[in-house]
XYZ file of N, CA and C in Angstrom:
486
model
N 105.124 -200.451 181.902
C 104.265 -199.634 181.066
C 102.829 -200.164 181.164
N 101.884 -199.231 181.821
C 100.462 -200.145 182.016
C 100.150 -200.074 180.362
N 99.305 -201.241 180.507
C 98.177 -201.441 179.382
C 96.936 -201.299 179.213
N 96.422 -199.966 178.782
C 94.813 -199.493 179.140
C 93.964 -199.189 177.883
N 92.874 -199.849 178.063
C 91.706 -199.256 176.625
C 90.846 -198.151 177.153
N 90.051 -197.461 175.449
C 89.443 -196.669 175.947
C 87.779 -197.467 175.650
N 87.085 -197.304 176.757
C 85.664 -197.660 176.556
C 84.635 -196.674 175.788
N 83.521 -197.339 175.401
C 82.953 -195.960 174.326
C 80.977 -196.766 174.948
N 80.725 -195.632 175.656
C 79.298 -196.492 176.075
C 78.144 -195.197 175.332
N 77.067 -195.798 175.230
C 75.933 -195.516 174.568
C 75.020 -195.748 175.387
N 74.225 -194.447 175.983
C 72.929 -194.796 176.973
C 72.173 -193.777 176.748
N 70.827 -194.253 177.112
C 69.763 -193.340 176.933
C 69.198 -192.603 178.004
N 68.978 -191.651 178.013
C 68.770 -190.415 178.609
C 67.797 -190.059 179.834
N 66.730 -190.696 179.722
C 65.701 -191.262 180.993
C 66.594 -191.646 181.781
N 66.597 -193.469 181.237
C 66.700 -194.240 182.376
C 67.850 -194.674 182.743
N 68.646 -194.520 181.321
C 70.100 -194.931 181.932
C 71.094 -196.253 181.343
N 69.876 -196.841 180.727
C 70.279 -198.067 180.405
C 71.452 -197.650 179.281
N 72.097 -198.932 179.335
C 73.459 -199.102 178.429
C 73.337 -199.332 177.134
N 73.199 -198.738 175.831
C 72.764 -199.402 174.461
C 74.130 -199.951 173.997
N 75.110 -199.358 173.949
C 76.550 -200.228 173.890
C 77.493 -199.830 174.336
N 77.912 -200.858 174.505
C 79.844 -200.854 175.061
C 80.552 -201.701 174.666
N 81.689 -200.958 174.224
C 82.507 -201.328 173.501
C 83.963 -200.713 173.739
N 85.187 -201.909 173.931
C 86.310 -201.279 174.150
C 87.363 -201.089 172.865
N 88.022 -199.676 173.136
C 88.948 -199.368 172.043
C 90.150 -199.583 172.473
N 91.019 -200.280 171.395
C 92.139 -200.708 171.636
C 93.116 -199.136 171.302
N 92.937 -199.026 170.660
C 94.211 -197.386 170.208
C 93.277 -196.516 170.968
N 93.708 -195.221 171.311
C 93.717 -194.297 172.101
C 92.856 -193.313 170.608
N 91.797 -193.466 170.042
C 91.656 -192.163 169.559
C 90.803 -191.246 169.873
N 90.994 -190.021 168.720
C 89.719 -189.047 169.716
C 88.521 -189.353 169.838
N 87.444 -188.790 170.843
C 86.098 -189.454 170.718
C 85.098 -188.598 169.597
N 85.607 -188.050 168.584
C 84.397 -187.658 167.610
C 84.679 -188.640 166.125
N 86.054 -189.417 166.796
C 86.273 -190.546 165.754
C 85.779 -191.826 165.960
N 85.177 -191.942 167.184
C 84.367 -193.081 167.716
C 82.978 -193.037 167.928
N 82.299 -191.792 167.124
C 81.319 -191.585 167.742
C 80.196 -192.676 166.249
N 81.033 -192.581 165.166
C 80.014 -192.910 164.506
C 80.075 -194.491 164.378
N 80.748 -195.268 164.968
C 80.746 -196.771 164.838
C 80.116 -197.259 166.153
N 79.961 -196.069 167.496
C 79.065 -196.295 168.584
C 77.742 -196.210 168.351
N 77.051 -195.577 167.396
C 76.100 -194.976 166.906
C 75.264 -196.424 166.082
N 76.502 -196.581 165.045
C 75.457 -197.750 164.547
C 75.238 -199.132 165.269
N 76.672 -199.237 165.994
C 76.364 -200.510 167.122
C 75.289 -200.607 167.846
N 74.914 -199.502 168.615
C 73.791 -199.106 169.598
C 72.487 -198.958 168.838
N 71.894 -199.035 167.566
C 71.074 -198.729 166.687
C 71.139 -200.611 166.344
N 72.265 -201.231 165.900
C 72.156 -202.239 165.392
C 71.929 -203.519 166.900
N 71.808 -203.202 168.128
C 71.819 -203.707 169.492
C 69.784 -203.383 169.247
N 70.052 -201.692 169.583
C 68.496 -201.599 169.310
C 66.887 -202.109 168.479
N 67.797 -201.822 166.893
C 66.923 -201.984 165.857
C 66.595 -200.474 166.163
N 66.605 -199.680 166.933
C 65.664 -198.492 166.608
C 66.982 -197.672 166.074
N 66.589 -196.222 165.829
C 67.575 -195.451 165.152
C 67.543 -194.304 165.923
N 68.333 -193.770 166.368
C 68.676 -192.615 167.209
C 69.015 -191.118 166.346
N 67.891 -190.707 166.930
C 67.502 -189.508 166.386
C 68.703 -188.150 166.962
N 68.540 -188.315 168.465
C 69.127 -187.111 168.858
C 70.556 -187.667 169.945
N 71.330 -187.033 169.871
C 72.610 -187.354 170.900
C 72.809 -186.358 171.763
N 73.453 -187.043 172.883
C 73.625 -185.103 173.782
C 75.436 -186.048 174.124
N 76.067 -185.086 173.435
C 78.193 -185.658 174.194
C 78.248 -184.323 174.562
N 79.874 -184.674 175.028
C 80.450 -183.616 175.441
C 81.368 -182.898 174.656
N 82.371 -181.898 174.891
C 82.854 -181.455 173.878
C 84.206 -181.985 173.381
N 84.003 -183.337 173.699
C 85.669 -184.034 172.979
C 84.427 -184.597 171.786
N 83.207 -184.448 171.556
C 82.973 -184.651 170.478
C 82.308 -183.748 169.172
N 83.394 -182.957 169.108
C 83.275 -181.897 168.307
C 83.727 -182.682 167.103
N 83.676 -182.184 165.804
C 84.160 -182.351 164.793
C 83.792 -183.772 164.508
N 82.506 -184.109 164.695
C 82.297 -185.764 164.561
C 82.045 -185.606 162.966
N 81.543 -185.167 162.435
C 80.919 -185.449 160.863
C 79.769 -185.867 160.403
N 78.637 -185.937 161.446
C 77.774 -186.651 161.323
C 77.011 -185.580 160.831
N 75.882 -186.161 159.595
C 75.113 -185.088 159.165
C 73.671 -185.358 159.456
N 73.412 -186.714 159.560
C 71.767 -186.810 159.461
C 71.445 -186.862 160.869
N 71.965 -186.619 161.552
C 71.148 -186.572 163.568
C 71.575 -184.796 164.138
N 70.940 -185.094 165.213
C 70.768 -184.121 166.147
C 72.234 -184.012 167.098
N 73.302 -183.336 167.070
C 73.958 -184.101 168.281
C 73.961 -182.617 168.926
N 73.912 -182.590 170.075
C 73.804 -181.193 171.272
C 75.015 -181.521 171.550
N 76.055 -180.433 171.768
C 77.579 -180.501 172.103
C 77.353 -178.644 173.291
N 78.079 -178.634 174.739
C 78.248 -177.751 175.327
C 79.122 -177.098 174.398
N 79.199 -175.841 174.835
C 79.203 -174.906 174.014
C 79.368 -174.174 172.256
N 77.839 -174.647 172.425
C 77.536 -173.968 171.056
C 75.791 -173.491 171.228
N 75.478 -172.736 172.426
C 74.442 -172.588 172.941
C 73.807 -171.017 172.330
N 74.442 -170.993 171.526
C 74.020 -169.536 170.836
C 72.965 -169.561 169.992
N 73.005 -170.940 169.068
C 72.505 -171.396 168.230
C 71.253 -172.415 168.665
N 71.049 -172.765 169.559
C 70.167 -173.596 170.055
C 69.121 -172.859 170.692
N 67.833 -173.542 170.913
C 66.646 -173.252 171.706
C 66.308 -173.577 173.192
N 65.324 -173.109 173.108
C 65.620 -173.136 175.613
C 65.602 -174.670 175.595
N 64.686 -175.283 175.230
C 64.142 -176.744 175.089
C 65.714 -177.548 175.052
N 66.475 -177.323 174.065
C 67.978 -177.801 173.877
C 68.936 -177.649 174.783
N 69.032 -176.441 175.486
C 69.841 -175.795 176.065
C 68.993 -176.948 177.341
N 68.044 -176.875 177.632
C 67.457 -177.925 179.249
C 68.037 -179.103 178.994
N 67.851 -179.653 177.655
C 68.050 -181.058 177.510
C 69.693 -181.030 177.706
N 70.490 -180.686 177.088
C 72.143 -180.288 177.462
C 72.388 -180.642 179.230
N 71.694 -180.171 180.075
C 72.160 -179.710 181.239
C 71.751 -180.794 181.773
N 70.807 -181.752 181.391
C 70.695 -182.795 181.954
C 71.642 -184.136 181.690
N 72.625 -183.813 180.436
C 73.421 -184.640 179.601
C 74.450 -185.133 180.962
N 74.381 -184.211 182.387
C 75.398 -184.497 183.399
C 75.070 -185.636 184.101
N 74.126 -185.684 184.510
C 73.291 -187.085 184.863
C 73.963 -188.477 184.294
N 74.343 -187.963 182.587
C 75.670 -189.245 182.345
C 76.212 -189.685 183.075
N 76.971 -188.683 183.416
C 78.473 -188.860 184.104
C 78.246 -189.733 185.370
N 77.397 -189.525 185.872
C 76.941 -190.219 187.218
C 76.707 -191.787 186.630
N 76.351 -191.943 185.528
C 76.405 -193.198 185.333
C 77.888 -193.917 185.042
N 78.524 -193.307 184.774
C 79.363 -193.732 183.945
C 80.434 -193.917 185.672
N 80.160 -192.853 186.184
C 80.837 -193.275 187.692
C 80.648 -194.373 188.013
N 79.785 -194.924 188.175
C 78.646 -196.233 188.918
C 79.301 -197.081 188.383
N 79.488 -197.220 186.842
C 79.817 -198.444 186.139
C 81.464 -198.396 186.721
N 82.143 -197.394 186.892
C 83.428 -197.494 187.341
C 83.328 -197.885 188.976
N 83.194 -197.374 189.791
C 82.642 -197.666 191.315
C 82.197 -199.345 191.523
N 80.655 -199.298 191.119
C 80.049 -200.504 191.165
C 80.244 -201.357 190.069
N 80.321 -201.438 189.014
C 80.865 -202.119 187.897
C 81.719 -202.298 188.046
N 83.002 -202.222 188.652
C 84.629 -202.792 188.093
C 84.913 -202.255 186.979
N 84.509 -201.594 186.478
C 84.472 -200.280 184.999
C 85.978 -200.323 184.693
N 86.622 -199.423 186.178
C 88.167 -199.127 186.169
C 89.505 -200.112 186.426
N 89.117 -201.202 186.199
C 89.909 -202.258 186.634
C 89.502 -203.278 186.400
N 90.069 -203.812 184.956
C 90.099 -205.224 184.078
C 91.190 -206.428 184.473
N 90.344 -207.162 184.993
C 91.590 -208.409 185.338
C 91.543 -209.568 184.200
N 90.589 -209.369 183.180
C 91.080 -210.286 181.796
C 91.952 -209.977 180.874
N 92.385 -211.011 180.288
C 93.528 -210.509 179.622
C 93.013 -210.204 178.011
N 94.050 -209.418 177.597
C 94.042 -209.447 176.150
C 92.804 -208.163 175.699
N 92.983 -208.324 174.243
C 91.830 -207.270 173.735
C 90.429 -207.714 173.769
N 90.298 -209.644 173.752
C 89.110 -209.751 173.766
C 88.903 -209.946 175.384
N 89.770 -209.574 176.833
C 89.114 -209.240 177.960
C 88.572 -208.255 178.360
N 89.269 -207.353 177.216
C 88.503 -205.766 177.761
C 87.573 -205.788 177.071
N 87.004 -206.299 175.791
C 85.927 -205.920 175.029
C 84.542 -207.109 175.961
N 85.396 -208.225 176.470
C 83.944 -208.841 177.507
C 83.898 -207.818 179.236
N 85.126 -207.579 179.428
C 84.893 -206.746 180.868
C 84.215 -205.216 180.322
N 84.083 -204.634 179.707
C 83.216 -203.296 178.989
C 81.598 -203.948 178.418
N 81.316 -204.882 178.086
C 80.215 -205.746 178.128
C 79.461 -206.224 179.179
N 80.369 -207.116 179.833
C 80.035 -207.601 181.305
C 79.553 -206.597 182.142
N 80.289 -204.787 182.275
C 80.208 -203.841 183.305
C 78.988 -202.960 182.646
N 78.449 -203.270 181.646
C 77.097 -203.034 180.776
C 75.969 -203.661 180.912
N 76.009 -204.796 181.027
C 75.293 -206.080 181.629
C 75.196 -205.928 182.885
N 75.841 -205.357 183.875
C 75.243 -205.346 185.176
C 74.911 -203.965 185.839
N 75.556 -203.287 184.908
C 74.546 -201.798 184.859
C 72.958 -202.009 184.613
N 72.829 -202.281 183.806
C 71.526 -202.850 183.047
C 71.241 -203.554 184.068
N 70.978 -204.573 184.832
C 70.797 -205.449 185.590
C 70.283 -204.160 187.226
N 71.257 -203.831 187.148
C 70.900 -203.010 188.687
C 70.168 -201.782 188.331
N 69.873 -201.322 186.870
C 68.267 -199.891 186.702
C 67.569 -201.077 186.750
N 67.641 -202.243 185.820
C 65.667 -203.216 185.938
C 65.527 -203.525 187.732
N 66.860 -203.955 188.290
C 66.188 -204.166 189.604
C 65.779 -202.910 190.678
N 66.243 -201.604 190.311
C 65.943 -200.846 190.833
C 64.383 -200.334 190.854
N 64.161 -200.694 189.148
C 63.220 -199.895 189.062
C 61.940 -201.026 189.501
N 62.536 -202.178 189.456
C 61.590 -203.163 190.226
C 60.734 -203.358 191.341
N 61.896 -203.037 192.183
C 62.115 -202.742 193.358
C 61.114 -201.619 194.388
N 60.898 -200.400 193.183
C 60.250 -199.441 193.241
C 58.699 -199.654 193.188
N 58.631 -200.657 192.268
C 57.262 -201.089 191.667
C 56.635 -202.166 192.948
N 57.595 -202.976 193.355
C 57.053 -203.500 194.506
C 56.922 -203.043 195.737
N 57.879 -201.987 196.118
C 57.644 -201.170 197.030
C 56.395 -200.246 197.240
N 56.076 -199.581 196.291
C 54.503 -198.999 195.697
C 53.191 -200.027 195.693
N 53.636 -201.495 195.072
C 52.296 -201.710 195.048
C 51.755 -202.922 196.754
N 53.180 -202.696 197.096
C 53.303 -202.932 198.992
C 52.246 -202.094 199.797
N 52.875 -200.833 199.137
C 51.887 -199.695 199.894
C 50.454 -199.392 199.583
N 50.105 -199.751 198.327
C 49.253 -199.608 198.073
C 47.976 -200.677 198.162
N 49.023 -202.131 198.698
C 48.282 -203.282 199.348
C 47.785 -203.049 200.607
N 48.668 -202.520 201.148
C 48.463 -202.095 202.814
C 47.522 -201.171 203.134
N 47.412 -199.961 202.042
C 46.624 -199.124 202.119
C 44.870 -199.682 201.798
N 45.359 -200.599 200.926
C 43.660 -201.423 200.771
C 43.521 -202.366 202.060
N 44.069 -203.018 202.383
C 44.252 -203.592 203.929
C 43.414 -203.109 205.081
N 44.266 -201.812 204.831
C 43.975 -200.741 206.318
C 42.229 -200.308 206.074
N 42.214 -200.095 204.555
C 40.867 -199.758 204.479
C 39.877 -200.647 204.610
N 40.040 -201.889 204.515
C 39.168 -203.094 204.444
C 39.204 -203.331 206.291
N 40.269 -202.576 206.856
C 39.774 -203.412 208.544
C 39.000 -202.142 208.797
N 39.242 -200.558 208.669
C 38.654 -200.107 209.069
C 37.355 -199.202 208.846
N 36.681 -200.068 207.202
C 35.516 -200.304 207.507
C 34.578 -200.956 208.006
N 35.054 -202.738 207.965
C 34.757 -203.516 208.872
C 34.717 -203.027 210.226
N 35.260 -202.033 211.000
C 35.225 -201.903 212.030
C 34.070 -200.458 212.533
N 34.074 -200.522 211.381
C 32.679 -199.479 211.501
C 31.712 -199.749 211.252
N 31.586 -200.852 210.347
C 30.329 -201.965 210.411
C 29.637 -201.998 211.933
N 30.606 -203.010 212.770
C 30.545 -203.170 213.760
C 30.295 -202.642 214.826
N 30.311 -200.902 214.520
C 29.667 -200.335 215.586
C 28.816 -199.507 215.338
């Protein structure tokens, strides 16, 4: 009989980063997990999260004082909402990554407190690979933009010269 938790992650919408993760030992639904992810990721933050975008296993959450955008209930919403929704897929791609490149899908610690450090750990190096990405980017740009002062510094000098 395998032995499997359910993970419950919290990320923000730009960039991607992980605000929490956290593994569930019982199997319940996710609009019953939504509000102890909420304050974890707020209490990780300090900031307070205004708006949520889930999917529709989180219907019936109960939450009254936020924003949460759930697919289909687009009758009631504005274009602005309805854009922000469609980008909520972009998740999923993360949440692949952390399974793929994270080890997400396959915990080799034991016990409840291995899955709650392997759902941490695969958060931690999510996080780790957007800062180096976006690093990465920043040095790549200001590479080019060295080179480009470079190129310009020989070839005015070289018009000096003639």
């Amino acid at each position: 009989l395998p032995i499997w938790c359910k993970v419950s992650l919290v990320t923000t919408q730009k960039k991607g980063f992980v605000l929490e993760a956290s593994a569930l030992k019982e199997n319940r639904h996710d609009s019953k997990t939504l509000q102890k992810s909420l304050q974890n990721a707020e209490e990780n933050t300090g900031y307070e999260i205004k708006e949520i975008l889930a999917d529709k296993g989180y219907r019936g959450h109960g939450i009254k004082d936020k924003k949460i955008l759930i697919p289909g209930y687009k009758k009631h919403m504005s274009r602005y909402e309805k854009q922000k929704l469609k980008k909520r897929s972009a998740i999923e791609a993360y949440i692949s990554h952390m399974k793929n490149q994270g080890k997400l899908d396959r915990n080799y610690l034991k016990g409840p407190q291995g899955d709650e450090f392997n759902a941490l750990l695969c958060a931690i190096g999510h996080n780790m690979r957007r800062l180096l990405y976006n690093y990465i980017i920043i040095l790549i740009l200001a590479g080019v933009f060295c080179g480009l002062h470079v190129l310009e510094n020989l070839f005015s000098s070289q018009q000096r010269k003639n």
